Short mmCIF file of C-alpha atoms in Angstrom, two decimals:
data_model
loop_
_atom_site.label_atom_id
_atom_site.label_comp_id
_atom_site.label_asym_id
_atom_site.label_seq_id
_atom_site.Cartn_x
_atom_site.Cartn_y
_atom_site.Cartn_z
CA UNK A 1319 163.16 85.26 21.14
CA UNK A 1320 161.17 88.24 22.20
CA UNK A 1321 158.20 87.58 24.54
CA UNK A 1322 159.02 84.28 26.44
CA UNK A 1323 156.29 84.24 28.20
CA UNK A 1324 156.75 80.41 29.17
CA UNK A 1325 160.58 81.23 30.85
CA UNK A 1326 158.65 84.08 32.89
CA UNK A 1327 155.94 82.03 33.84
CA UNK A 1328 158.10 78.91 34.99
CA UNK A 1329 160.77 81.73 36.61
CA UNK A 1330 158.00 82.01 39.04
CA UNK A 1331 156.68 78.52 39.57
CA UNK A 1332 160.11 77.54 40.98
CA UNK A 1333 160.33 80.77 43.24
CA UNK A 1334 157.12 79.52 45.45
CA UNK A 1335 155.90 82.63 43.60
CA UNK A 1336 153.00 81.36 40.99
CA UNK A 1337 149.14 82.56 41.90
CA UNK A 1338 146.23 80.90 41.01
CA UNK A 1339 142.72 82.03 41.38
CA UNK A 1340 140.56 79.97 43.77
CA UNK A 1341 137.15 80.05 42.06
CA UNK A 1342 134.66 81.02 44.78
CA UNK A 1343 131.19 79.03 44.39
CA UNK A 1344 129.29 80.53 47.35
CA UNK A 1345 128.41 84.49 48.58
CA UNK A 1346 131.01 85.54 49.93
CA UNK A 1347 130.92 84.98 53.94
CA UNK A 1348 132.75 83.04 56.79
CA UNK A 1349 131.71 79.87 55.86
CA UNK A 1350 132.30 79.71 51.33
CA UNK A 1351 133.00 76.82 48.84
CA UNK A 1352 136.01 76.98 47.53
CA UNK A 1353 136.91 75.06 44.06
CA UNK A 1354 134.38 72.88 45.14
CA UNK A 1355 135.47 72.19 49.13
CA UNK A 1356 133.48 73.77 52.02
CA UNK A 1357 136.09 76.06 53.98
CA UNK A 1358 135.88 78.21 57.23
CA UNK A 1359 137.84 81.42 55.31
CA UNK A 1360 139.50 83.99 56.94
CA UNK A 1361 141.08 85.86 54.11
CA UNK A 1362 138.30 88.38 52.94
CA UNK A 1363 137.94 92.30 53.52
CA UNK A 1364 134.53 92.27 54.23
CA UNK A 1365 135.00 93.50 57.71
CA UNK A 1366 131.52 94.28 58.57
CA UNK A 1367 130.23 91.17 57.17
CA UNK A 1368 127.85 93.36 54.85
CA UNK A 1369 128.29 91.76 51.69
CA UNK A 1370 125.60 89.24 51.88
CA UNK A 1371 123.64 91.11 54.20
CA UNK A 1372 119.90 90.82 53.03
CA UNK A 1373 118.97 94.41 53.39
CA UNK A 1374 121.76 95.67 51.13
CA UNK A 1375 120.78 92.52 48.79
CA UNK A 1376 117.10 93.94 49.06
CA UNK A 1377 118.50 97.64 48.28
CA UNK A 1378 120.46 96.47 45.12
CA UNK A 1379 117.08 94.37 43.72
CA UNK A 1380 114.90 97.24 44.53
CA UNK A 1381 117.70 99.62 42.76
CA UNK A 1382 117.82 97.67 39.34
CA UNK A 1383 113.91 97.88 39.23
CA UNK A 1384 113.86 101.37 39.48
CA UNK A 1385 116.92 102.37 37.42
CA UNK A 1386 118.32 99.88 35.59
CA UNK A 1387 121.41 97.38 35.75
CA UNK A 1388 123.89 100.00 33.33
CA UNK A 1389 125.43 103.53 34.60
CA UNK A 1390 124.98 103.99 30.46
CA UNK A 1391 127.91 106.46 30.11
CA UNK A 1392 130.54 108.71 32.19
CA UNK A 1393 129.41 111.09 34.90
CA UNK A 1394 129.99 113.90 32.79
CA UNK A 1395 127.68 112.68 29.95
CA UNK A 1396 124.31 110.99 30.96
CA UNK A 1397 125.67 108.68 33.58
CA UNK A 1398 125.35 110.22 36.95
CA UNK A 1399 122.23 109.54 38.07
CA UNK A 1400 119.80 109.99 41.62
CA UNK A 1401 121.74 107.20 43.52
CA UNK A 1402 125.21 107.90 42.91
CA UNK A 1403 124.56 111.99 43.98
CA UNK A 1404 122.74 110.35 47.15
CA UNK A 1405 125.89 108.28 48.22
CA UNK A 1406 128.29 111.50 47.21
CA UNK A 1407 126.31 113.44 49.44
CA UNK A 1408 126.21 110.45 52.52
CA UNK A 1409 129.86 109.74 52.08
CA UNK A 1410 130.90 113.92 52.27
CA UNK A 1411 128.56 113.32 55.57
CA UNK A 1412 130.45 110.41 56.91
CA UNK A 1413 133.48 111.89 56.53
CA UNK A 1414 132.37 115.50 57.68
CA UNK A 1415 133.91 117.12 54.36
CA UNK A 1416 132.02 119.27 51.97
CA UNK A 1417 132.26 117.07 49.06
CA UNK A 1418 132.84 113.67 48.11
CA UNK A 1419 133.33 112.08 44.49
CA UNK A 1420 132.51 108.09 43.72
CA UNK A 1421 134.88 106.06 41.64
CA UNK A 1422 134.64 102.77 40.28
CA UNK A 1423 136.98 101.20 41.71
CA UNK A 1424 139.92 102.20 44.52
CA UNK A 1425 142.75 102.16 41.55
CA UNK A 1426 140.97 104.64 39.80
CA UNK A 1427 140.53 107.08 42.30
CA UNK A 1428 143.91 106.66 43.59
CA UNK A 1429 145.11 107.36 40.14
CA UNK A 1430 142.53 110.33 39.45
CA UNK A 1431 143.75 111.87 42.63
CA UNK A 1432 147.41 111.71 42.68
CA UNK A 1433 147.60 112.39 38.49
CA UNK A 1434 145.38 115.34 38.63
CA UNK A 1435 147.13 116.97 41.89
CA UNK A 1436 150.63 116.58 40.79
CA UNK A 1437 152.67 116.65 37.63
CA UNK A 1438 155.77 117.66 36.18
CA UNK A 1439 157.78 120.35 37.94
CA UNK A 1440 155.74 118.70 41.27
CA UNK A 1441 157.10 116.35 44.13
CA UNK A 1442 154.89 112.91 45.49
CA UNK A 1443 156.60 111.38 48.48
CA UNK A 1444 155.19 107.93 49.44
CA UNK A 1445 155.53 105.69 51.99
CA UNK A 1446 157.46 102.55 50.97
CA UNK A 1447 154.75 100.30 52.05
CA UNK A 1448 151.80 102.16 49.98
CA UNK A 1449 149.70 99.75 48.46
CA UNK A 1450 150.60 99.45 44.76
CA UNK A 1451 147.65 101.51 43.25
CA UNK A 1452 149.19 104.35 44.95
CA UNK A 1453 152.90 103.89 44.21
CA UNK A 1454 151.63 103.46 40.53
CA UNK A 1455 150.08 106.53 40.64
CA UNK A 1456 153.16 108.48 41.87
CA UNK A 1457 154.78 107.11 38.93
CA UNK A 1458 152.59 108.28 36.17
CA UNK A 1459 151.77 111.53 37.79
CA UNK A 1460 155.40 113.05 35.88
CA UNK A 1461 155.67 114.44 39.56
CA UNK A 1462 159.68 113.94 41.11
CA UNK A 1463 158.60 110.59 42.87
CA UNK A 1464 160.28 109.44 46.31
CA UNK A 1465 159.79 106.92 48.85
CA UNK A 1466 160.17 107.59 52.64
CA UNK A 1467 161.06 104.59 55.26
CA UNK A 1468 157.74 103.28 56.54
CA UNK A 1469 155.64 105.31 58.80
CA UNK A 1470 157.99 107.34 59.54
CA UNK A 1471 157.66 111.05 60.08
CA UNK A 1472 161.49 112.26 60.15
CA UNK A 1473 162.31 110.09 57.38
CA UNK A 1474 159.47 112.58 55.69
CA UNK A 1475 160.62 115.75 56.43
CA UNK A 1476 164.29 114.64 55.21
CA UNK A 1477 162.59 114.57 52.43
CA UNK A 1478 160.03 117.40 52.22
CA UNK A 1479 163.23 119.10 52.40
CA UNK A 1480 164.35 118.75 49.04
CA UNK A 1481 160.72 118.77 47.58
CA UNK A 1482 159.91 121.33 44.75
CA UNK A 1483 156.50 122.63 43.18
CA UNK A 1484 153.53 121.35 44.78
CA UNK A 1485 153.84 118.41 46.87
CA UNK A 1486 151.93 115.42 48.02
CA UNK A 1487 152.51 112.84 50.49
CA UNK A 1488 150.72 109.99 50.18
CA UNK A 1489 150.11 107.08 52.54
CA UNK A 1490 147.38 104.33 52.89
CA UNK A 1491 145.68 104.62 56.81
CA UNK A 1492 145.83 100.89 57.62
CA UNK A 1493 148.16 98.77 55.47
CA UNK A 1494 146.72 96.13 53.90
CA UNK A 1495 149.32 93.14 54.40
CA UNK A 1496 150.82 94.46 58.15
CA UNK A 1497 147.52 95.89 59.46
CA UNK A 1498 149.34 98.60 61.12
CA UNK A 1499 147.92 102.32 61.16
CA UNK A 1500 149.93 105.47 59.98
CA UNK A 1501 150.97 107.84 61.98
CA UNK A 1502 148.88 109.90 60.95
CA UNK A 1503 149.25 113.16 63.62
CA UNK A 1504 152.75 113.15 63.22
CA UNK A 1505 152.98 112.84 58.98
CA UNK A 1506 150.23 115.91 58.75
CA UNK A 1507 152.97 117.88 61.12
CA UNK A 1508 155.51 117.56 58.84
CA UNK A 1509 153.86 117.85 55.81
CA UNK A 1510 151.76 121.54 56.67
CA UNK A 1511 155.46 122.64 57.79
CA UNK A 1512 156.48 122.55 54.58
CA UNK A 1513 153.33 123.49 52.86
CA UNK A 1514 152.44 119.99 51.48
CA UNK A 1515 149.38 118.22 50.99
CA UNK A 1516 148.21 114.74 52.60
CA UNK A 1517 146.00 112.37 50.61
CA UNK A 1518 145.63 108.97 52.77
CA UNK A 1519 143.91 106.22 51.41
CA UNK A 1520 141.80 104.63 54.24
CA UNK A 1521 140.63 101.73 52.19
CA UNK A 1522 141.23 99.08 55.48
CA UNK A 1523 140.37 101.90 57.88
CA UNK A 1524 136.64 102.60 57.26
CA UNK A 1525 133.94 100.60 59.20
CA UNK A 1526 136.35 98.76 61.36
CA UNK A 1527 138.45 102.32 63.05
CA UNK A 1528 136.56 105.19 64.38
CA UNK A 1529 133.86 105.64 66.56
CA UNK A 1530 131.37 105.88 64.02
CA UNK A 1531 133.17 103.83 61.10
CA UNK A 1532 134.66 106.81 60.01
CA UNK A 1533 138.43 105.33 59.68
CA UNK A 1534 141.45 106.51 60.55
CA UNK A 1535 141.19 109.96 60.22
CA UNK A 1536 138.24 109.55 62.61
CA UNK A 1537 140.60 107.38 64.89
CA UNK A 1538 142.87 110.03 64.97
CA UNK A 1539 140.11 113.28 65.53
CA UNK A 1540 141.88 114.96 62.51
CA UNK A 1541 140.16 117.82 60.37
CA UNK A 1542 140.50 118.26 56.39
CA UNK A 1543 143.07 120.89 57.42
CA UNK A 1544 144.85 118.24 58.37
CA UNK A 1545 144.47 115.37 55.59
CA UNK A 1546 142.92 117.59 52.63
CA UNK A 1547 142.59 114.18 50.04
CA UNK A 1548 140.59 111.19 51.65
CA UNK A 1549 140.33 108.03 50.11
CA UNK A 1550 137.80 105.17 50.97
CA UNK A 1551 136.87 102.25 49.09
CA UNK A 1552 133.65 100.50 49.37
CA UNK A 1553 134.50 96.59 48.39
CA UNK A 1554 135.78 96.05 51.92
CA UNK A 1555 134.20 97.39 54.72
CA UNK A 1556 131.28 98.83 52.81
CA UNK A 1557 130.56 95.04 51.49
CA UNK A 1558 129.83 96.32 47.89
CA UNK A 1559 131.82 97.89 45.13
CA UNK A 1560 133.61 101.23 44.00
CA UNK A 1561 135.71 104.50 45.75
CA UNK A 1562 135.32 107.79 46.76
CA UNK A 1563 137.39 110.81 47.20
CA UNK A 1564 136.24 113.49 49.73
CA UNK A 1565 137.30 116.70 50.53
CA UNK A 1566 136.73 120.70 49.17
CA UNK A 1567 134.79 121.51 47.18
CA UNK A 1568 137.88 122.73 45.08
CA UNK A 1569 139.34 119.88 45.76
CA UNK A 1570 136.07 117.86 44.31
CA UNK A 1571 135.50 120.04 41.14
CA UNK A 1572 139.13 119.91 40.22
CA UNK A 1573 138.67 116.03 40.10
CA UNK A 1574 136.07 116.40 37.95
CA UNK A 1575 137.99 118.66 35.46
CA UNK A 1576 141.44 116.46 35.76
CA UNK A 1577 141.07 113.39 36.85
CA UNK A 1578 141.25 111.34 33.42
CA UNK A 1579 140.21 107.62 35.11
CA UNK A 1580 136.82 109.68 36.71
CA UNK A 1581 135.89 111.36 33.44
CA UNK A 1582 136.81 108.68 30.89
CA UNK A 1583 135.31 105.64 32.93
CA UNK A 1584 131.19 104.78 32.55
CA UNK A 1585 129.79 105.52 35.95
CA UNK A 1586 129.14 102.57 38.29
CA UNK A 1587 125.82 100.68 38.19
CA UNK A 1588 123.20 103.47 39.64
CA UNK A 1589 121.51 100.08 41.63
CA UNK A 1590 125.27 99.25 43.42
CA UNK A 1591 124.91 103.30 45.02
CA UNK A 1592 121.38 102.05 45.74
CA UNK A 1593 122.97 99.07 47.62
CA UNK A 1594 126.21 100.97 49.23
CA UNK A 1595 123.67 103.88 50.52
CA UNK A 1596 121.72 100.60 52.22
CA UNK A 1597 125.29 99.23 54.21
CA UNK A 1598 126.66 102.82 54.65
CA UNK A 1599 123.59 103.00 57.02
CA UNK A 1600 124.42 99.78 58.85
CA UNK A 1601 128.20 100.61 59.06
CA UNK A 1602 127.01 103.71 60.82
CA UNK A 1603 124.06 102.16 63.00
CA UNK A 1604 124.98 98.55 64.23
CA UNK A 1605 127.75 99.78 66.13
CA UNK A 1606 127.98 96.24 67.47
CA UNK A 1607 129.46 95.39 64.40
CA UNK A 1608 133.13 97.04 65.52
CA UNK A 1609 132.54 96.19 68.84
CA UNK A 1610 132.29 91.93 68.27
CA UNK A 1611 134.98 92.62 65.65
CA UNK A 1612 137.37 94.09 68.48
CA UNK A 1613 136.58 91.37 70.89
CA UNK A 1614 137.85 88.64 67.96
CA UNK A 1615 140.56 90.49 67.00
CA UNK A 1616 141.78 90.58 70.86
CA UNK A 1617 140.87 86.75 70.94
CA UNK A 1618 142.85 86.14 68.08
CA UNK A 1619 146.01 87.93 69.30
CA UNK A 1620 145.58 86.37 72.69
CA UNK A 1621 145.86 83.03 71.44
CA UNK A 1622 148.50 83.05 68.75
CA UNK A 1623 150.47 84.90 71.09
CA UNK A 1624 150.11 81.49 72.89
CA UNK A 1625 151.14 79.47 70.39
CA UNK A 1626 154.61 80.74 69.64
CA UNK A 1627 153.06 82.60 66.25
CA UNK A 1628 155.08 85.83 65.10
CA UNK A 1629 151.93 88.29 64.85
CA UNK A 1630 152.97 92.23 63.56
CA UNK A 1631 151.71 95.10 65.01
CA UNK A 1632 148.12 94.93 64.53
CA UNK A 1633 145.00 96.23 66.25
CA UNK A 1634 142.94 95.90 63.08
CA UNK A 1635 141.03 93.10 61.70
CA UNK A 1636 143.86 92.90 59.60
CA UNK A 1637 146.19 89.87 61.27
CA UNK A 1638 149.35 88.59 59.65
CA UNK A 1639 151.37 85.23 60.64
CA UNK A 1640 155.18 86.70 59.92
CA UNK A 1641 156.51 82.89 58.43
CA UNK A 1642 159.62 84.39 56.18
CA UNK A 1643 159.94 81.57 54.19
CA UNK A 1644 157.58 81.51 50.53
CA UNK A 1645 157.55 77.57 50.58
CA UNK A 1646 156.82 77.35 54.09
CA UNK A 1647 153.96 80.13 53.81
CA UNK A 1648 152.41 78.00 50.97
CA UNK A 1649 152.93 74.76 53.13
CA UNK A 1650 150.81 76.03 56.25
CA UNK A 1651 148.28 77.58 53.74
CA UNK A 1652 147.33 74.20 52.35
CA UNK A 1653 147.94 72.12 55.81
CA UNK A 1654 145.16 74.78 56.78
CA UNK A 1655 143.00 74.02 53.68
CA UNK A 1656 143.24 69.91 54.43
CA UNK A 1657 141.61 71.19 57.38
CA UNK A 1658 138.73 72.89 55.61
CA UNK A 1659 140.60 76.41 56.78
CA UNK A 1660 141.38 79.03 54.28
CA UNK A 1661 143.46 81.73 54.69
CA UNK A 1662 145.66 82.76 52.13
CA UNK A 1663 149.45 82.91 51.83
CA UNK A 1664 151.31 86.67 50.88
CA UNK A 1665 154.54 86.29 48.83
CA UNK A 1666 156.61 88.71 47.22
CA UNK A 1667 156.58 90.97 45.18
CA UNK A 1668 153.23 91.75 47.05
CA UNK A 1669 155.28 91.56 50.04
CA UNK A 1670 159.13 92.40 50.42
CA UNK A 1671 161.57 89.51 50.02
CA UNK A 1672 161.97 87.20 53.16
CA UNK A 1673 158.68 88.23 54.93
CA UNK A 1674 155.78 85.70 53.28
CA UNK A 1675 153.10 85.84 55.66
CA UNK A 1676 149.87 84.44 56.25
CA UNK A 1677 146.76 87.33 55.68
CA UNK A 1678 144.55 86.58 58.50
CA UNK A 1679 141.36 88.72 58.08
CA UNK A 1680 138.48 88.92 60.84
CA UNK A 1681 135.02 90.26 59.68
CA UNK A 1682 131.96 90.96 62.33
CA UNK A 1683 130.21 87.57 60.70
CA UNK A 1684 132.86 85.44 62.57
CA UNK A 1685 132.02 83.90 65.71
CA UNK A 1686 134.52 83.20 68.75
CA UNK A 1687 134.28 79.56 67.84
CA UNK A 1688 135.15 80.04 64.42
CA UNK A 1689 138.38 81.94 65.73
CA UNK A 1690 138.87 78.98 68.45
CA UNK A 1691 138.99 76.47 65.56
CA UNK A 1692 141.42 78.58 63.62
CA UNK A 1693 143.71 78.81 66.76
CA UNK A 1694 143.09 75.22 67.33
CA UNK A 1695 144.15 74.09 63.57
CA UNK A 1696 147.15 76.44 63.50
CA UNK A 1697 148.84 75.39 66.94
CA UNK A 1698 148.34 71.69 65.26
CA UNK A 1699 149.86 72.84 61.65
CA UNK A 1700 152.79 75.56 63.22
CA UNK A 1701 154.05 72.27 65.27
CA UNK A 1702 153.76 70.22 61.89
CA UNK A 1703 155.88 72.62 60.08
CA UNK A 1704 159.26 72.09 61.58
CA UNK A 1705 162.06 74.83 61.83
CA UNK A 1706 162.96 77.22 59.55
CA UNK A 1707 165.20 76.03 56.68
CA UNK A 1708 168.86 76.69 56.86
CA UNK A 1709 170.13 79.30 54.48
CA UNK A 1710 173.73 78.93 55.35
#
């Protein structure tokens, strides 16, 4: 029978694999309600703790008086109004590029980029851990699509070796379920040798990396000669909703001619630019913000370290528990929850096969006691679990 849906969807029930949404009944925040249960969560992106911040809250109410709830239409018709020009023009200055061009959401300008850079006849090398929006992409771009081993720079120029027509290597800047960095010095090398572009996607990297928030390209003190496409989104870091791309100006108007997801989407809502413009000042600002972000995520390693936890190689808010295992993931997930603790489990496919992991995510709006309890509940829970089951 075509379409058994049913087969699929049991298939993955007995593979530990099955996702459910939790149903979030608070602002989103350290302390939420979850399905009902008050929880101590550490498994958001809001880095900066900006999403509930009452300025940008202020900034979005005062927005919708003065324009309106709807973006009304695309860009390119009647729907790019004051506020989302204003954040194009903040977010070209926070990056230090000439241009920069919102998106509504970070799949779309992923896809807008990558589609309208490369096509047939063209070459898109990616790094195997790329988040999917960008593999996807790479895909559907028609372009000769490869992968090259992760983060690494050799593995790259193996490859840039056989490359043909124009070619773009793509990588995110932090990656979202190891919270490790890309080398980012070493993959522009190899890419201007052989006359390629580099598009990174810094969607983990702004606010938290960078002396001013600026991400990883920031981090790194890299020019647009060096990464020509930037990517940022804004639902992390940023606390509200929507992407950007910034670069050229040739690079920017050639979006706007050929990137189908920018000019066939309705623009965002003009009062969400009105609330991004609001936290993109903060970001910049209350540098305190990285700094008591730094001193948990140091905290955080410190103690797990201590407890026999498997940590990867991390300096971002961006903390994963290595637990291999899909079942046993799940298990410490909900011993967590009976704790009131939330932090989610990562199975595959989101994750390759044999690594589950719990996503342990640090914003600025935790405190060190919060992180203390954390510690304390997962030392108690990691004992609980028992060894990991035999495969022989």
């Amino acid at each position: 029978m075509p379409f058994d849906l049913a087969a699929r969807l049991a298939a993955r029930r007995a593979e530990n694999l099955y996702r459910q949404r939790p149903l979030l009944e608070s602002p989103q925040g350290p302390e939420v309600v979850v399905d009902g249960q008050p929880l101590l969560a550490f498994c958001n992106n809001d880095y900066l703790g900006l999403a509930n911040h009452p300025q940008v809250i202020e900034a979005w109410r005062a927005g919708a008086a003065r324009w309106g709830v709807g973006g009304g239409a695309s860009h390119l018709v009647i729907g790019h109004s004051g506020p989302h020009h204003a954040l194009e023009e903040a977010l070209a200055d926070l990056t230090g590029r000439p241009r920069a061009l919102l998106f509504t959401t970070g799949y779309m300008a992923n896809l807008g980029a990558v589609t309208a850079l490369v096509g047939q006849g063209d070459t898109v090398l990616e790094d195997r851990l790329n988040h999917a929006s960008l593999l996807d992409a790479g895909l559907l771009s028609g372009a000769r699509f490869n992968r090259y081993l992760h983060n690494d720079a050799q593995s790259l120029a193996n490859r840039l070796e056989k490359a043909t027509g124009n070619t773009l290597v793509v990588t995110d800047g932090v990656f979202s379920m190891d919270g490790d960095i890309a080398d980012l010095p070493a993959l522009a090398r190899a890419a201007k040798a052989k006359g390629a572009w580099l598009m990174v996607d810094d969607a983990h990297g702004f606010g938290p990396l960078g002396a001013n928030g600026g991400g990883i390209v920031e981090h790194f003190g890299l020019s647009q000669d060096d990464v020509p496409v930037l990517v940022g989104t804004l639902g992390k870091a940023f606390g509200t909703a929507g992407a950007f791309v910034a670069g050229s100006e040739e690079l920017i108007e050639s979006l706007i001619q050929f990137a189908r997801p920018y000019i066939y989407t309705t623009s965002q809502p003009p009062a969400l630019a009105c609330a991004t413009l609001k936290s993109l000042e903060l970001l910049r600002s209350e540098h305190w913000r990285r700094e008591h972000l730094q001193v948990l995520i140091r905290q955080f390693r410190h103690g797990a370290e201590q407890i026999g936890l498997q940590l990867m190689d991390s300096f971002t808010p961006i903390q994963p528990i290595l637990i291999g295992d899909a079942g046993r993931a799940m298990r410490l997930s909900q011993m967590l929850r009976e704790r009131g603790l939330m932090v989610t489990a990562i199975r595959p496919p989101t994750v390759p096969a044999g690594s589950a992991r719990l996503r342990v995510t640090l914003t600025a709006a935790h405190s060190e006691a919060q992180v203390q309890l954390l510690l304390n509940a997962l030392a108690e829970c990691f004992a609980q679990l028992g060894p990991e089951p035999s495969h022989a």
